[in-house]
Short mmCIF file of C-alpha atoms in Angstrom, two decimals:
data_model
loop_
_atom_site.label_atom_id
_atom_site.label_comp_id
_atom_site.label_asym_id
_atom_site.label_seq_id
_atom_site.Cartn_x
_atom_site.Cartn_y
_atom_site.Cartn_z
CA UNK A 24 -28.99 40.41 -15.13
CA UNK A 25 -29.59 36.35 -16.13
CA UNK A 26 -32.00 34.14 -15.64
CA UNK A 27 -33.99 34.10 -12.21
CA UNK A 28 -34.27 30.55 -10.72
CA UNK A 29 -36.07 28.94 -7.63
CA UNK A 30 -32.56 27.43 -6.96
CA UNK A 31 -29.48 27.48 -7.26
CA UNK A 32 -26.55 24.62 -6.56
CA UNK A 33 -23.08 25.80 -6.35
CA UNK A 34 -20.92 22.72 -6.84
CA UNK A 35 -22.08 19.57 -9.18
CA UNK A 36 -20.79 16.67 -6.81
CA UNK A 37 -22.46 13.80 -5.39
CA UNK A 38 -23.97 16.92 -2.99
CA UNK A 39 -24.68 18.76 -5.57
CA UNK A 40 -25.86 17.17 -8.47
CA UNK A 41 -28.47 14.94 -6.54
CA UNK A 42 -29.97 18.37 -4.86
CA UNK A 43 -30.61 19.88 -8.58
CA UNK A 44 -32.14 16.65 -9.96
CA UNK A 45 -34.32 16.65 -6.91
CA UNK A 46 -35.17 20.15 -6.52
CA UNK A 47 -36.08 20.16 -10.37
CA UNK A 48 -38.43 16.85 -10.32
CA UNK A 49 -40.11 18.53 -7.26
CA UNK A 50 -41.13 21.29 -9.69
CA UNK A 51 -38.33 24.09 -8.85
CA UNK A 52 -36.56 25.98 -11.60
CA UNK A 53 -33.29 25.03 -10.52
CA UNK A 54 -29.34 25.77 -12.02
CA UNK A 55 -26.26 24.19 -11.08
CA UNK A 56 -22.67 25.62 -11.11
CA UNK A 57 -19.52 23.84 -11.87
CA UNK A 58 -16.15 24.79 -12.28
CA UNK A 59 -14.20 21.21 -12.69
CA UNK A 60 -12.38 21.29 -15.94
CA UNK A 61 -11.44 17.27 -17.36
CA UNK A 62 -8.22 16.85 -18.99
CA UNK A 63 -9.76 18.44 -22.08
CA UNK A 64 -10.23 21.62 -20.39
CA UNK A 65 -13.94 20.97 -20.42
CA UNK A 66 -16.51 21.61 -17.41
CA UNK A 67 -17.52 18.49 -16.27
CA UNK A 68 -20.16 17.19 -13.35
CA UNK A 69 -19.78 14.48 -10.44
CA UNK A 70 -17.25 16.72 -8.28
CA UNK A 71 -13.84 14.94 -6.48
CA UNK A 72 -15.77 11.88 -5.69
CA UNK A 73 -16.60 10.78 -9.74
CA UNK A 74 -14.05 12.44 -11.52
CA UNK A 75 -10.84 11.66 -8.57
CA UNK A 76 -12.12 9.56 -5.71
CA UNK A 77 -14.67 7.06 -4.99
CA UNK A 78 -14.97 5.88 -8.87
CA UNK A 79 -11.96 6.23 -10.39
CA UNK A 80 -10.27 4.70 -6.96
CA UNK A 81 -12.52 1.58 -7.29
CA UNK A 82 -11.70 0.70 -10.50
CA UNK A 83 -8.00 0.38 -9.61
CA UNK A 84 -8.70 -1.37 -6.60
CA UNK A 85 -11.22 -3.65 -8.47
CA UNK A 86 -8.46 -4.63 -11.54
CA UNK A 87 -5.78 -4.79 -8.58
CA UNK A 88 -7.73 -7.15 -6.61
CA UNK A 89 -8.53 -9.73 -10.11
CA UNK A 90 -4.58 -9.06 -10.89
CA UNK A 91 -4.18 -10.61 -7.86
CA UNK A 92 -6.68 -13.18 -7.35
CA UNK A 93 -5.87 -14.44 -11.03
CA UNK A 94 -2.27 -14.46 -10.28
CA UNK A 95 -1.87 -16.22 -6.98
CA UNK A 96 -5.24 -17.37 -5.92
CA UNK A 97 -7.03 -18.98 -9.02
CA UNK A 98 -4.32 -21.91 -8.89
CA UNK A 99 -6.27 -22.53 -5.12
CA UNK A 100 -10.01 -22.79 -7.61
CA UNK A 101 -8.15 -25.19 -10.71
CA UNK A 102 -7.84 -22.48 -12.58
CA UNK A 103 -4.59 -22.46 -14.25
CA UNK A 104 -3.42 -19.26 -15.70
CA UNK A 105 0.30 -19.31 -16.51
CA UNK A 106 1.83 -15.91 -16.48
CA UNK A 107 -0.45 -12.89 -15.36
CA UNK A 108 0.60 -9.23 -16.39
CA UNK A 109 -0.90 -6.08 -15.41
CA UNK A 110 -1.02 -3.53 -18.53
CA UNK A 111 -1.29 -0.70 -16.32
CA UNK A 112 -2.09 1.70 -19.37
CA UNK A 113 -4.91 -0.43 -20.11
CA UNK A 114 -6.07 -0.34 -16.47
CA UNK A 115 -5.72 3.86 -16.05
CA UNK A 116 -7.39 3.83 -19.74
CA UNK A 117 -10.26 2.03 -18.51
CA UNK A 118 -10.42 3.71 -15.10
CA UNK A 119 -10.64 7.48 -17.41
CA UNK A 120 -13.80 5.80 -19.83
CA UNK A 121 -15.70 4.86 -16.71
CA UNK A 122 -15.22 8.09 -14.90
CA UNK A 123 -16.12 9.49 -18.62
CA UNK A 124 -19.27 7.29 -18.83
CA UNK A 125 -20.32 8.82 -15.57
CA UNK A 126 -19.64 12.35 -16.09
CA UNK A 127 -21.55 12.34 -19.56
CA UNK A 128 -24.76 10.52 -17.43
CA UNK A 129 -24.62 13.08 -15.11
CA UNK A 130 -25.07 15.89 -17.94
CA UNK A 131 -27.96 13.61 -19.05
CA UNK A 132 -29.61 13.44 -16.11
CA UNK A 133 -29.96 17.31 -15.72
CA UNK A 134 -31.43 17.70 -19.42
CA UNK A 135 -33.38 14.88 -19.05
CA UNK A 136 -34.67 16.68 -15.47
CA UNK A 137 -34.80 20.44 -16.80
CA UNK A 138 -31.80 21.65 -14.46
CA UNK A 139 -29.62 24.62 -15.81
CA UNK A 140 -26.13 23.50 -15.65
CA UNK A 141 -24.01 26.94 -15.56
CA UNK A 142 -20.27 26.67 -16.42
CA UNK A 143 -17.86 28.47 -13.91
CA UNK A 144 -16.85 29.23 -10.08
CA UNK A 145 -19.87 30.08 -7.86
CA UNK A 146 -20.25 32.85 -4.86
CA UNK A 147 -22.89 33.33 -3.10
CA UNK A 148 -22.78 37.60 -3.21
CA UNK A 149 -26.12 38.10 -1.29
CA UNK A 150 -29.09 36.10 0.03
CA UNK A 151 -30.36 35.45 -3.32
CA UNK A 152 -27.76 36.48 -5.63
CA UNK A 153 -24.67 33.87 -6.80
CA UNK A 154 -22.20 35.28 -9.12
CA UNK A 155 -20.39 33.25 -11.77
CA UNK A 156 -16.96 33.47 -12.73
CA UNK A 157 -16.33 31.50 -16.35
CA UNK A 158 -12.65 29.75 -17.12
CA UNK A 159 -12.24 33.61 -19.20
CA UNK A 160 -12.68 35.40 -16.67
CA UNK A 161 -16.56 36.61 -17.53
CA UNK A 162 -18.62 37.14 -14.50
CA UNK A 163 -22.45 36.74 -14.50
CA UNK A 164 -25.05 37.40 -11.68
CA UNK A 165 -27.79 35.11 -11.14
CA UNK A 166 -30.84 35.65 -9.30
CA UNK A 167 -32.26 32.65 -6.78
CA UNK A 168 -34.67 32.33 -3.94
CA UNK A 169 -32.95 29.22 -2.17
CA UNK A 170 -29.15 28.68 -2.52
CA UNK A 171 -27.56 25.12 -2.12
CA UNK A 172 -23.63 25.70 -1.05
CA UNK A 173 -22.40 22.23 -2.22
CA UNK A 174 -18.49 22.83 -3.24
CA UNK A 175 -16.85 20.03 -1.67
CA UNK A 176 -13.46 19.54 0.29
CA UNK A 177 -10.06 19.05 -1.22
CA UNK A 178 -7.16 17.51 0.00
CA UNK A 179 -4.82 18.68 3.10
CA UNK A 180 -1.32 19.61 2.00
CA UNK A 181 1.13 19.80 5.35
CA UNK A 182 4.47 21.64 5.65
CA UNK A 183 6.75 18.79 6.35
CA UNK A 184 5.92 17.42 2.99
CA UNK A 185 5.21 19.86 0.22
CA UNK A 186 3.87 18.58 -3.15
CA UNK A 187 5.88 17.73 -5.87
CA UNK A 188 4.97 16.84 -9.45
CA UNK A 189 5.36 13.00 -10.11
CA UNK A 190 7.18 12.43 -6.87
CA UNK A 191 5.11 13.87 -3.55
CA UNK A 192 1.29 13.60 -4.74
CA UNK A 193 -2.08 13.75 -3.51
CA UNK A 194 -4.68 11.19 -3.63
CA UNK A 195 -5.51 12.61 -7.09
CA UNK A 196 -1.92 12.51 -8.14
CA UNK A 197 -1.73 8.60 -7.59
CA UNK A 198 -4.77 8.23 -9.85
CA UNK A 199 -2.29 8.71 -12.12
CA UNK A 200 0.87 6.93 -11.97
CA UNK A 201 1.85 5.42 -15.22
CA UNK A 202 3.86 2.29 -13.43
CA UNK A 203 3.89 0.85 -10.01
CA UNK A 204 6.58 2.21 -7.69
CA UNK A 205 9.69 -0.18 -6.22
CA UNK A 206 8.88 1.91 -2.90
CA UNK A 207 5.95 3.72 -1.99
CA UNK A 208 5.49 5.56 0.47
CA UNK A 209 1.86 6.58 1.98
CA UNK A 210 1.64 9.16 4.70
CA UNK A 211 -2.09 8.40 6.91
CA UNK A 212 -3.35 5.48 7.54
CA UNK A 213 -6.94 6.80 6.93
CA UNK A 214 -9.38 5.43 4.38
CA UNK A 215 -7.98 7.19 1.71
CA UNK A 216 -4.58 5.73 2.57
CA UNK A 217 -5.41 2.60 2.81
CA UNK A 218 -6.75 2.34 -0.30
CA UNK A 219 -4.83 3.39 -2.65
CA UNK A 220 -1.39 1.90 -0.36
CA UNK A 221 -3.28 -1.45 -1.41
CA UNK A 222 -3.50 -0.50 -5.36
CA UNK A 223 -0.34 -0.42 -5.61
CA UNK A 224 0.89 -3.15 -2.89
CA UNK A 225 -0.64 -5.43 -5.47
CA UNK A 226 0.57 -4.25 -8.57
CA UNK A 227 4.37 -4.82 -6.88
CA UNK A 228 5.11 -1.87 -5.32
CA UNK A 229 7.18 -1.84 -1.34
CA UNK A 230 4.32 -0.33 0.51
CA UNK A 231 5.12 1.95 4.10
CA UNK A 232 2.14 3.74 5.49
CA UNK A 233 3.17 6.55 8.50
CA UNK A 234 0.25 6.88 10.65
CA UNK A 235 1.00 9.78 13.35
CA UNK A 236 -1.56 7.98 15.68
CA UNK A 237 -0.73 5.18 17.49
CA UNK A 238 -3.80 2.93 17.12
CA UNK A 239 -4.97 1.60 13.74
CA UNK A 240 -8.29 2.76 12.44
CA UNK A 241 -9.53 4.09 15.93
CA UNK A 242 -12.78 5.43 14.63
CA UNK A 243 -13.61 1.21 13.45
CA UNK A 244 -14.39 -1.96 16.19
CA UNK A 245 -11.65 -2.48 17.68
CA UNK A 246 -12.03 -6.13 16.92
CA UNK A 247 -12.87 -5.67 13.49
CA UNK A 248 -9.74 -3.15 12.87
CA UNK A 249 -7.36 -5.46 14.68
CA UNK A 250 -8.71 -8.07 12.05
CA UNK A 251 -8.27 -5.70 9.15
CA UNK A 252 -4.69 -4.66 10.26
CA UNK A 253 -3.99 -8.22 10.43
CA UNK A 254 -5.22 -8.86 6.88
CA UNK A 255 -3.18 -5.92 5.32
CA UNK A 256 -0.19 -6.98 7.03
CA UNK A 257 -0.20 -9.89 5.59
CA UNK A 258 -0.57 -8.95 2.37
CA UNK A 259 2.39 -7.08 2.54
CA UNK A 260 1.65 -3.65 3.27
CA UNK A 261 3.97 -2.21 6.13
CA UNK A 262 1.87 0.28 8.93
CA UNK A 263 4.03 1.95 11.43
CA UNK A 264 2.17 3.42 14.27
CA UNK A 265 3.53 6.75 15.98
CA UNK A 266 5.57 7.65 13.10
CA UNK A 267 5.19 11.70 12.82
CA UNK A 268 6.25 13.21 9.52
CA UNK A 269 8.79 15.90 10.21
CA UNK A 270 10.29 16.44 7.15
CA UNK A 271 11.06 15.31 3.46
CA UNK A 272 13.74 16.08 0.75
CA UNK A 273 13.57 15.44 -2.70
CA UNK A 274 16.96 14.00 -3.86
CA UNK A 275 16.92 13.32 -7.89
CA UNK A 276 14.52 10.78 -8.40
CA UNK A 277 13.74 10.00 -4.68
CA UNK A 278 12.29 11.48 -1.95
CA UNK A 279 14.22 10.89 1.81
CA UNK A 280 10.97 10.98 4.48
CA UNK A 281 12.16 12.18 8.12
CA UNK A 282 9.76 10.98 10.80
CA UNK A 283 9.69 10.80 14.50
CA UNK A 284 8.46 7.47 16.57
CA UNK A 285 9.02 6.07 19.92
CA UNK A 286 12.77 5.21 18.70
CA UNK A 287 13.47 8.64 18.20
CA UNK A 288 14.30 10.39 14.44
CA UNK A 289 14.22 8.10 11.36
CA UNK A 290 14.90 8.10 7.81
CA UNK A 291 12.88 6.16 4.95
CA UNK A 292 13.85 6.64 1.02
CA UNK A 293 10.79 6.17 -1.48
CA UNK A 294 10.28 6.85 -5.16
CA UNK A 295 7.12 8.11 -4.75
CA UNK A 296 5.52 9.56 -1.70
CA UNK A 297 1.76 9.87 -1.32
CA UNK A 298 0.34 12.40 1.39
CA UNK A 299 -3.14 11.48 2.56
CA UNK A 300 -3.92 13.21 5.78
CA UNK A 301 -7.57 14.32 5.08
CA UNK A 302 -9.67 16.35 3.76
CA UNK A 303 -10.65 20.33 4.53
CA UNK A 304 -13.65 21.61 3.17
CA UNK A 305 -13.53 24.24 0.00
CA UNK A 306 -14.93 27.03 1.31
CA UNK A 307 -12.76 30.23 0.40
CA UNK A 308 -14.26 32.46 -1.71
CA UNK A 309 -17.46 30.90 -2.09
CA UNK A 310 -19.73 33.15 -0.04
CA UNK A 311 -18.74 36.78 0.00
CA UNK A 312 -17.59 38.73 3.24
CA UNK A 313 -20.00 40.33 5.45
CA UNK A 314 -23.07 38.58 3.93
CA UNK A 315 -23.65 36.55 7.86
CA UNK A 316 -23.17 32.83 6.84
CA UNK A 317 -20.38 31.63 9.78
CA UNK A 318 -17.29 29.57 9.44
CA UNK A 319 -16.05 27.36 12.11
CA UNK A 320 -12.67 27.44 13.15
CA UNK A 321 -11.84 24.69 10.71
CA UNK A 322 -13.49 26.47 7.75
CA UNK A 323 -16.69 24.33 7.90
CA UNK A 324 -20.02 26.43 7.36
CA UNK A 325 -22.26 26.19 10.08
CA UNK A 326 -25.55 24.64 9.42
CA UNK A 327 -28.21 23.30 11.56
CA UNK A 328 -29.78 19.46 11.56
CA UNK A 329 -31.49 20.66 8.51
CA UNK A 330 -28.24 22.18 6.77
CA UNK A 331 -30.04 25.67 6.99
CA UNK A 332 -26.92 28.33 7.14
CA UNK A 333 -27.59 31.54 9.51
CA UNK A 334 -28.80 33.41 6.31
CA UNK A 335 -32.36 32.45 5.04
CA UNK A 336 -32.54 31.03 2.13
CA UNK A 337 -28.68 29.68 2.08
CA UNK A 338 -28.19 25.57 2.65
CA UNK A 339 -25.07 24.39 2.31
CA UNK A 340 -24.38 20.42 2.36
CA UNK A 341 -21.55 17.68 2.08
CA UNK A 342 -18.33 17.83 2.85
CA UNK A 343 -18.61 22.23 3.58
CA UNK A 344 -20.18 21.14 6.61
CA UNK A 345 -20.03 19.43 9.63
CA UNK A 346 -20.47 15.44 10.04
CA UNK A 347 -18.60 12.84 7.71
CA UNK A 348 -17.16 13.68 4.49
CA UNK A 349 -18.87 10.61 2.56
CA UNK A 350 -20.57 11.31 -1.21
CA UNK A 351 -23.69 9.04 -0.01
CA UNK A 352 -24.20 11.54 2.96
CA UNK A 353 -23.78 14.43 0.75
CA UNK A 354 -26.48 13.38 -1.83
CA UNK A 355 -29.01 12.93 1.36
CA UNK A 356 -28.71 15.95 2.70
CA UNK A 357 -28.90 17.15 -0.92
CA UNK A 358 -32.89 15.64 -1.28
CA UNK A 359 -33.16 16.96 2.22
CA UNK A 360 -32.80 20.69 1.32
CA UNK A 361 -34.25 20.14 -2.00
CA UNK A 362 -37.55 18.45 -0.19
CA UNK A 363 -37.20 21.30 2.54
CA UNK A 364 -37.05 23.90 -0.20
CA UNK A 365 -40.40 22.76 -1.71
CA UNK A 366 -42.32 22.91 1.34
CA UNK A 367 -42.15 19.40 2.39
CA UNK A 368 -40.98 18.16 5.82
CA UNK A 369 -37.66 16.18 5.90
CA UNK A 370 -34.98 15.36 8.24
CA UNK A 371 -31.75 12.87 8.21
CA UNK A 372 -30.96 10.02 10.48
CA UNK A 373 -27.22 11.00 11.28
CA UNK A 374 -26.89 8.01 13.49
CA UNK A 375 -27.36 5.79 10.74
CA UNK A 376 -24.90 6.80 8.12
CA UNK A 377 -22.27 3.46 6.85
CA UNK A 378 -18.60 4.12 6.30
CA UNK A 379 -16.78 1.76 4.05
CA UNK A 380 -13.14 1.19 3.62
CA UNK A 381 -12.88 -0.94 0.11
CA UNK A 382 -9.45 -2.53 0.50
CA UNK A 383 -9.79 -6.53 0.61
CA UNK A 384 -11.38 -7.36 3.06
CA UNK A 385 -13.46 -4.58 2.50
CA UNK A 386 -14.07 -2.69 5.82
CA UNK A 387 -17.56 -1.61 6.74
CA UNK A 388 -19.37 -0.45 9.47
CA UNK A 389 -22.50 2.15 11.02
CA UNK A 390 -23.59 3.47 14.56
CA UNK A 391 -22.14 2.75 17.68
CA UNK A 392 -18.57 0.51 18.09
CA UNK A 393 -18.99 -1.16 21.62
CA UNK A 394 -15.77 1.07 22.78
CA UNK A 395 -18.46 4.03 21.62
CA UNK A 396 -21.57 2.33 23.34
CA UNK A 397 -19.45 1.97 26.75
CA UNK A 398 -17.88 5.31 26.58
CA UNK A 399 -21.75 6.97 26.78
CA UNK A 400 -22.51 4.84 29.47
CA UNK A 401 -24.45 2.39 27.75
CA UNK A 402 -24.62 -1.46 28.56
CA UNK A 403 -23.92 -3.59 25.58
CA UNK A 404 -24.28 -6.90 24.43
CA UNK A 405 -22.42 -8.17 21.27
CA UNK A 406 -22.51 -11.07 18.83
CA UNK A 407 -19.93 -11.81 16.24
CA UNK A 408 -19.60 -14.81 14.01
CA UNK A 409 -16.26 -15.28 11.47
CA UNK A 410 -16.32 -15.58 7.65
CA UNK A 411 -13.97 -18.93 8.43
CA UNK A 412 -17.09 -20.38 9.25
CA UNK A 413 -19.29 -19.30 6.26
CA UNK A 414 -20.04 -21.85 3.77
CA UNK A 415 -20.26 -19.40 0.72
CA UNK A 416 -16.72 -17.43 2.17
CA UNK A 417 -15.23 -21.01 1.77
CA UNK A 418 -16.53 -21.42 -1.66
CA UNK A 419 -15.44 -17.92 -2.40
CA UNK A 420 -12.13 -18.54 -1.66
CA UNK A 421 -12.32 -15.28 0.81
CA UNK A 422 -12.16 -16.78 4.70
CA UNK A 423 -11.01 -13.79 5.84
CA UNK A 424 -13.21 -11.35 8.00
CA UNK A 425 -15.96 -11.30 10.91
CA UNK A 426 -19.42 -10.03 11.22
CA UNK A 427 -19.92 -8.27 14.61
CA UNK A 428 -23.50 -6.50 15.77
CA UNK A 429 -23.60 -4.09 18.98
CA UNK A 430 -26.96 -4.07 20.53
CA UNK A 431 -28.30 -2.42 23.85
CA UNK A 432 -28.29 -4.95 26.79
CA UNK A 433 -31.16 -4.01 28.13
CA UNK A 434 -33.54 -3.23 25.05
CA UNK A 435 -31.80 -5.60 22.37
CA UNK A 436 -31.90 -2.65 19.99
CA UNK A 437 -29.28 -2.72 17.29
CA UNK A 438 -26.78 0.46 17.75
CA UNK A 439 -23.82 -0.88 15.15
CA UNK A 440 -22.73 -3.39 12.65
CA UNK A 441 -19.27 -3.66 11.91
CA UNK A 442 -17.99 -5.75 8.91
CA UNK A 443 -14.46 -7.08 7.61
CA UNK A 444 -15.27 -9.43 4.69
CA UNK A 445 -15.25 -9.59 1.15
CA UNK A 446 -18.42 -7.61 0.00
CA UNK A 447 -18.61 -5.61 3.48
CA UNK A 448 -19.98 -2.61 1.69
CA UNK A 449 -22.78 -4.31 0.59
CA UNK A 450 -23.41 -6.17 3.85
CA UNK A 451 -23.54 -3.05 5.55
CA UNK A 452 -26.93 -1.73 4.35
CA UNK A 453 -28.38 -4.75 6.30
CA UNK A 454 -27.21 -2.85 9.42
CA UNK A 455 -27.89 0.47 8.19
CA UNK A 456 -31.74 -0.64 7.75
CA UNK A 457 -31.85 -2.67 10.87
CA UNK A 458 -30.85 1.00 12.92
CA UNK A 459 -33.33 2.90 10.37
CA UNK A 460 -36.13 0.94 11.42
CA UNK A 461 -34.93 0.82 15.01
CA UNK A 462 -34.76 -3.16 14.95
CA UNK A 463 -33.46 -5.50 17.54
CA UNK A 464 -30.96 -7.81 17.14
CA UNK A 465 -33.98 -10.46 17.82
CA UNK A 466 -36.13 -9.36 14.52
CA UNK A 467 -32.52 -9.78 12.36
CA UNK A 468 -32.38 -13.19 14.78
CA UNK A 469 -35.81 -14.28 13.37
CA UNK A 470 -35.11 -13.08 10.17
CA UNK A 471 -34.74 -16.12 6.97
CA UNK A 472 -31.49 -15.51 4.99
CA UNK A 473 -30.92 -17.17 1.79
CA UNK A 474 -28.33 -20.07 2.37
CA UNK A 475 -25.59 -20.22 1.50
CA UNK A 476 -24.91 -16.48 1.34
CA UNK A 477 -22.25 -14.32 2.70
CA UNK A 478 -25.24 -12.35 4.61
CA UNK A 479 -25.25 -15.55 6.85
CA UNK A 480 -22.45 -13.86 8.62
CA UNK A 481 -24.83 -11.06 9.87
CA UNK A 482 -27.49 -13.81 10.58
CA UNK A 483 -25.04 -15.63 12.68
CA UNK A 484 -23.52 -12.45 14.69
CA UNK A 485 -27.30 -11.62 15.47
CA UNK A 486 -28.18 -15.21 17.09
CA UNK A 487 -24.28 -14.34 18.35
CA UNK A 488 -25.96 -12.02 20.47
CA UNK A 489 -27.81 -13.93 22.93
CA UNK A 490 -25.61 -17.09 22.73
CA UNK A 491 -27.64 -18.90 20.02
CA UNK A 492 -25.14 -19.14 16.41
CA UNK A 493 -25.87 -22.47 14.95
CA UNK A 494 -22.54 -22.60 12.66
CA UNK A 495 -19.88 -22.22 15.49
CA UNK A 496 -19.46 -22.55 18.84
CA UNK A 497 -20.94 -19.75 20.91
CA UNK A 498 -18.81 -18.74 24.28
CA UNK A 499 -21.61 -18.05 26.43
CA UNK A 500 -24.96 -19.16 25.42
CA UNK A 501 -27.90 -17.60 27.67
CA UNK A 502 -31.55 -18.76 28.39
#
């Protein structure tokens, strides 16, 4: 038998790790297990989100966007630059150090915090037992009072397109491309999608996205995704609506995608096909049978507001459970449990949780779209005010985008923010304190902004709402 500890963490993502580092500052003797092996064939911290998705992602997008900015819009600032190349080895090179950099800081940050980090594949085998399997083979039981499920999701593979090595990849698969496609292909129109379609739209590849759906980006404002769909459009990418995936052949080099839209059966050839439909969460042979924690349908652990499983003692958090699969909401439930654990009281807003899509415009939004609002029943009132308007978007050379808020009509309280605009992401958090605090659109009305400053945009949309933007013409002004 090993070491006894207060807690354990199965799974070192942005979940995981941040529970550890929390439950250990709090004063817990607290282990985390990890089975991702790097390239090297080493165990290595940070989970899909550091080591395959939101870091390494953003550093292609981020060299993408320059590539492009210093290629055809720098001429637009005086800035003459003759010939721009992308070294794409360079780029993926510098993309593996930062995810490297990362990785290493996490290590750091659980010596520098006293958490165990335990190399291998956790299962939870009873209420306070987690066995660990090693990359050998070697299993080890470990002893815990609390137990943190934290393992993550992984990408959905569907029939009608089976992976294929260098030709039908994953989202992690198109990390990795060594050259830009002629034609690309990307199956889901999603986040994900989106994304990495747009990495490679500007590094020359023929981008198609198939979206099954026939509305773009239904879970976003409908103004704000008819704006973004508008945007990506014109920078090349091609989004067909109501085009089902039925089928796909490899044929040498290419693969031949069969869909289905309102025109009946089609045919597209790419030379590389990327499939992102979503996400499922990992949650096979992580907690042994008969032990009482329940599965939904969908293979999500069931967990109440807390993220308490039906077993005591047994958490689980992230993207094993229900609500969005984002890394930031996975690293607050994570100090949730880990607060809970040490006797103090916690709890998560849910309604206040921001999603960001980081193509250019970025996309960002939280709470309530005013489809959402009206759907419940609830009276709305909205303000938006467009980046075409904003002093410092005109300086920035980046016009495109609008600010919108959603507030209740007959309280004034803020219920969403939705954002297309270069540095969305960052706007965001305005909104996503605004809800936390329960503030009006009034108090963000009354509120001084620096000038000039993109944030003007949410200033603007906020005055929007009762009629009263000073930098454009409002359509209905009230008294």
């Amino acid at each position: 038998m090993a070491d006894k500890f207060d807690v354990i963490v199965i799974g070192a993502g942005p979940g995981g790790y941040v529970a550890a580092i929390r439950a250990a500052q709090l004063g817990l003797k607290t282990a985390c297990v990890e089975k991702w092996l790097n390239k090297e064939g080493k165990v290595v911290h940070g989970g899909t989100c550091l080591n395959v998705g939101c870091i390494p992602s953003k550093a292609l997008l981020e060299a993408s966007h320059k590539f492009v900015e210093a290629k055809h819009e720098f001429g637009d600032l005086g800035i003459q630059t003759g010939d721009v190349q992308m070294d794409i080895t360079k780029m993926m090179a510098r993309k593996d150090q930062i995810v490297k950099n990362l990785t290493g800081g996490i290590s750091g940050l659980f010596k520098a915090n006293g958490v165990t980090p335990i190399d291998g594949t956790g299962k939870v085998i009873g209420s306070k037992q987690v066995e660990v399997t090693d990359k050998d083979g070697k299993a080890a039981t470990y002893d815990a009072d609390n137990i943190v499920i934290a393992a993550g999701s992984v990408p959905v593979e569907i029939p009608p397109t089976p992976l294929t090595e260098g030709l039908i990849v994953d989202s992690t698969g198109a990390l990795e491309f060594d050259e830009a496609p002629k034609r690309l292909g990307v199956i889901g129109a999603g986040v994900i999608g989106l994304e990495l379609g747009s990495v490679w739209s500007r590094l020359g590849s023929d981008v198609t996205v198939l979206e099954a759906l026939d509305s773009f980006l239904p879970m976003v404002d409908k103004d704000v995704a008819k704006e973004t769909q508008k945007s990506l459009k014109k920078q090349g990418l091609d989004i067909k609506l109501s085009a089902r995936v039925i089928g796909s052949e490899v044929k040498g080099q290419e693969v031949v995608v069969k869909y289905s839209d309102g025109n009946g059966d089609q045919e597209i050839t790419f030379d590389k096909l990327i499939v992102c439909v979503g996400r499922k969460p990992y949650t096979k042979g992580v907690v042994a049978d008969g032990l009482g924690i329940e599965l939904d349908e969908r293979g999500f652990i069931q967990v109440d507001d807390q993220c308490r499983t039906s077993v005591p003692g047994v958490y689980a958090i992230g993207d094993c459970v229900r609500g969005l699969m984002l890394a930031h909401k996975a690293s607050e439930e994570g100090i949730m449990v880990a607060d809970i654990i040490a006797g103090h009281k916690a709890e998560m807003n849910y309604d206040a949780i921001p999603s960001v899509i980081y193509t250019f415009p970025e996309v960002a939004w939280v709470g309530l779209t005013e489809q959402d609002a009206k759907a419940k029943g609830i009276e709305v009132k909205t303000g938006a005010f467009p980046y075409a308007a904003s002093g410092r978007a005109m300086t920035n050379n980046a016009t495109e985008g609008v600010a919108k808020i959603v507030a209740d009509a007959e309280t004034d309280r803020v219920l969403g923010m939705h954002i297309v605009g270069q540095h969305a992401g960052e706007l965001i958090a305005q909104g996503v304190i605004a809800m936390e605090f329960g503030s009006s659109a009034e108090d963000l009305a009354l509120t001084c902004y620096a000038h000039p400053s993109l944030s003007e945009t949410v200033h603007e949309a906020a005055l929007a709402v009762e009629g009263h933007a000073i930098h454009m013409a409002n359509r209905k002004k009230r008294k």
